[in-house]
Coordinates of C-alpha atoms in Angstrom, one line a residue:
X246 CA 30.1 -124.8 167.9
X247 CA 33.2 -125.0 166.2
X248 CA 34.1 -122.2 163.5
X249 CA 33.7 -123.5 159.7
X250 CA 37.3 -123.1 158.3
X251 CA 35.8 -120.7 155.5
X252 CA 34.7 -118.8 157.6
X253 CA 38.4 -118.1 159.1
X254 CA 39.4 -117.6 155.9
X255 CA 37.3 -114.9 154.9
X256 CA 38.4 -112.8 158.3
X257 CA 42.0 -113.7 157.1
X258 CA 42.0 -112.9 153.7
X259 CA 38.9 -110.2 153.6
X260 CA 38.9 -108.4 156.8
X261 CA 40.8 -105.5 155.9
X262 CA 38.9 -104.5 152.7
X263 CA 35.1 -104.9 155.0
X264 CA 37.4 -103.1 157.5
X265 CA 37.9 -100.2 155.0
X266 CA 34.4 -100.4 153.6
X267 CA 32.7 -99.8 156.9
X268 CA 35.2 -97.2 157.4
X269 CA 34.1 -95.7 154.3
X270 CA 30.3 -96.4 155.3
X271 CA 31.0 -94.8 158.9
X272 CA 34.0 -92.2 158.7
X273 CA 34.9 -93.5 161.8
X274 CA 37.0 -95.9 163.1
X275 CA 35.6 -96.8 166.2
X276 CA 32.3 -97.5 164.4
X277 CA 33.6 -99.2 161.3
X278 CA 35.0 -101.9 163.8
X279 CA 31.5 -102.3 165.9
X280 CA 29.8 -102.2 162.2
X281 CA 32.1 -105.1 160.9
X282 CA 32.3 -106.8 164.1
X283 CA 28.1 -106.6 164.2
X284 CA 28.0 -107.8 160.7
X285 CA 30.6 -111.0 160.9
X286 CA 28.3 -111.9 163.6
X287 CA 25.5 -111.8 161.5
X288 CA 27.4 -113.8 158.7
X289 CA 28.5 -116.6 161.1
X290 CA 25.0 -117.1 162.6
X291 CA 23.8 -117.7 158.8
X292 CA 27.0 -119.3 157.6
X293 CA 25.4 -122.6 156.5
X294 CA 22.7 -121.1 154.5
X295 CA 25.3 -119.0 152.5
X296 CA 26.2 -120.5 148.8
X297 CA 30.6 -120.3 149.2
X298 CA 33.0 -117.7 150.5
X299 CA 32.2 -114.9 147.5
X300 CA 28.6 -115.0 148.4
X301 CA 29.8 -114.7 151.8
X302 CA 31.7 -111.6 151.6
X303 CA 29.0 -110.1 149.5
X304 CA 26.4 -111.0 152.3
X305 CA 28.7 -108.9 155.3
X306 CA 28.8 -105.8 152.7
X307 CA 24.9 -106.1 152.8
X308 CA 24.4 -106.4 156.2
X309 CA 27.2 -103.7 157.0
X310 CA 25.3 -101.5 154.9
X311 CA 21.6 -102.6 156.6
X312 CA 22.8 -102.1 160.0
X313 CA 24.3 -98.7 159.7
X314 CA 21.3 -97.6 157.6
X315 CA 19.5 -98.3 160.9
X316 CA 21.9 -96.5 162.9
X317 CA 21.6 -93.6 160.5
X318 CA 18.0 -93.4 160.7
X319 CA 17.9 -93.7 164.6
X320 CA 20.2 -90.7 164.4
X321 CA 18.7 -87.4 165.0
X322 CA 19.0 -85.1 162.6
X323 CA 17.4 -82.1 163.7
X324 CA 18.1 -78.6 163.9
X325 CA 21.1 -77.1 166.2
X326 CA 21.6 -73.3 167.4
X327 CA 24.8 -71.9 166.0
X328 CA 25.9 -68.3 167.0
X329 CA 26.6 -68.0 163.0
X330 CA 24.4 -68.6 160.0
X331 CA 26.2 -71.1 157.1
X332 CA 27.0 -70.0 154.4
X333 CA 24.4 -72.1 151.6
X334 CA 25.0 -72.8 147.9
X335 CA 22.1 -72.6 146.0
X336 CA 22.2 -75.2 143.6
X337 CA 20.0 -74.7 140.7
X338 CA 16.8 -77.3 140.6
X339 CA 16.5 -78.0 137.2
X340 CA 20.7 -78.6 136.3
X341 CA 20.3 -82.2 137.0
X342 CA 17.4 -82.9 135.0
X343 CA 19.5 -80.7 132.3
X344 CA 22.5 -83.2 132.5
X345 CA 20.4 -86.3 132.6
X346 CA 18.9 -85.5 129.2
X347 CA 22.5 -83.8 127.8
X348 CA 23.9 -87.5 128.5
X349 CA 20.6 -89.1 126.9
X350 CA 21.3 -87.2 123.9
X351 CA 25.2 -88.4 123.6
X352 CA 24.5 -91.8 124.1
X353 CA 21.7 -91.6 121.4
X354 CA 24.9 -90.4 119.4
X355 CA 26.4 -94.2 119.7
X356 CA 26.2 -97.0 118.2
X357 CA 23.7 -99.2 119.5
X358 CA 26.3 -101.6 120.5
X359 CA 28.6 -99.5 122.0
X360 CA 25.6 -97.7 123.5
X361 CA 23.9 -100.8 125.2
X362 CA 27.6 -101.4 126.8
X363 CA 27.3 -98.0 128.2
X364 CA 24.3 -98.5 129.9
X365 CA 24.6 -101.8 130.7
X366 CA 28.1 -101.4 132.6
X367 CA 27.3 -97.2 134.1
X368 CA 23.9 -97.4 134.6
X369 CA 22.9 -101.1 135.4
X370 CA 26.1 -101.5 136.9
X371 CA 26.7 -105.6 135.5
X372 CA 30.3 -106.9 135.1
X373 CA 32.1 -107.3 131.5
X374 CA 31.5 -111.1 132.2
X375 CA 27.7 -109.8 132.9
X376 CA 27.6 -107.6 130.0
X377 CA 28.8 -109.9 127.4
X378 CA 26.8 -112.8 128.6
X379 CA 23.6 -110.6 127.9
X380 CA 25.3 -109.3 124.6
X381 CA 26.6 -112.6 123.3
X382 CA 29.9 -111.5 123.1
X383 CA 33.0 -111.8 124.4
X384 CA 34.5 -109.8 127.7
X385 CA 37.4 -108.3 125.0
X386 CA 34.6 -107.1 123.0
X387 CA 32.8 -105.8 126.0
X388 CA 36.2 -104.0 127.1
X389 CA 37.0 -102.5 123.7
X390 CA 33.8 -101.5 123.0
X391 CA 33.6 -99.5 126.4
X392 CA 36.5 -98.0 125.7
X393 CA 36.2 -97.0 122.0
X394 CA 32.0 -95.5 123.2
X395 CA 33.8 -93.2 126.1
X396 CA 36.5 -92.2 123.8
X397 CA 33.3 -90.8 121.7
X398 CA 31.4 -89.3 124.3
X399 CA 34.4 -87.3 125.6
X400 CA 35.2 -86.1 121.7
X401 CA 31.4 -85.0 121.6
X402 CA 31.5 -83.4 125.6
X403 CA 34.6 -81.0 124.2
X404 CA 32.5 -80.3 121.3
X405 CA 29.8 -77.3 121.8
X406 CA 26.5 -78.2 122.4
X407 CA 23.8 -75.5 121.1
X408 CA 26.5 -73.3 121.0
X409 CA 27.8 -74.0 124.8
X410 CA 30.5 -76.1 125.9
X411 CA 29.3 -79.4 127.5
X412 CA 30.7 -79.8 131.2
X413 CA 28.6 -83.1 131.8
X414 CA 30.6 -85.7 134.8
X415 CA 28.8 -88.5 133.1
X416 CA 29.7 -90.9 136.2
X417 CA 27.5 -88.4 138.3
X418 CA 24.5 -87.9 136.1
X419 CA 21.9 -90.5 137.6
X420 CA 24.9 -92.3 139.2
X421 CA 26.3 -95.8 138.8
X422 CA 24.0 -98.8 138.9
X423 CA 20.9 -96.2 138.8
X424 CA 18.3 -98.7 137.7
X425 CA 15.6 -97.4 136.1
X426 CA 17.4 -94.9 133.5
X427 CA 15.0 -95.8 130.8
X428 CA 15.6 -96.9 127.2
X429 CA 17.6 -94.4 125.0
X430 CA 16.4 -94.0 121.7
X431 CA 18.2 -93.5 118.5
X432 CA 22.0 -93.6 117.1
X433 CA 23.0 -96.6 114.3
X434 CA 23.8 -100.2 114.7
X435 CA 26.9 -101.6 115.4

């Protein structure tokens, strides 16, 4: 079986990002080559079902992240003797759910627009084109709007909150593309 020309071209062209991402995935470079290499492989043997070369690359980023999910989970991760004891942070239990509900609060300070671009883009993790398709308007809009919300929420993270300085990462709190964030309530219209 011959090798379909796009297929060439994505190793080419997008070898050396998947390269770095299973690196990423991996920390390892040894493995990041055996994870790409055992994903390409995968790709090729479904090339014809796959819609063009973008869905193509996306696919090898899925199934790089499938297959070393297995290999993480066939790892063992049990206990191992040391002759020392770590040292452990205690991280308080309840900070989290404290920072999800800060950052609920500030984005009920928005305006809904400029709020449901927040979400849409941090939490849902859609693209400007995404965003301003579901929005009906236009990807400068999206981008302007985005900028002029987090302007806002870092004016109202330097000011006090019940009387102590907010020190909220709002990239970490539920993370990006945490589906599931809920609806947030309040703030005026665009």
């Amino acid at each position: 079986m011959e090798t379909p020309e796009a297929f060439d071209r994505l190793l080419r062209e997008r070898s050396a990002a998947l390269l770095r991402t299973a690196y990423l995935l991996t920390g390892d470079r040894h493995l990041a080559e055996d994870l790409l290499q055992s994903a390409l492989t995968k790709t090729y043997l479904r090339w014809e079902t796959l819609r063009d070369e973008a869905a193509a690359e996306a696919y090898v980023r899925k199934v790089m992240v499938s297959i070393y999910t297995r290999w993480w989970q066939r790892k063992w991760n049990g206990e191992r003797p040391t002759a020392e004891l770590p040292d452990v942070e205690l991280l308080d239990p309840y900070g989290a759910a404290d920072d999800r509900e800060h950052v609920r609060r500030l984005l009920a300070q928005l305006p809904r627009r400029q709020r449901a671009v927040i979400v849409l883009r941090f939490y849902e993790d859609m693209s400007e084109k995404e965003i301003a398709e579901s929005l009906g308007i236009s990807p400068g809009t999206v981008k302007s709007t985005a900028s002029a919300a987090m302007g806002k929420l870092r004016a109202l993270l330097a000011e006090p909150a019940d009387g102590v300085g907010a020190a909220v990462d709002l990239t970490q709190v539920e993370g990006r593309g945490g589906r599931g964030a809920g609806p947030v309530g309040g703030g005026e219209r665009a």
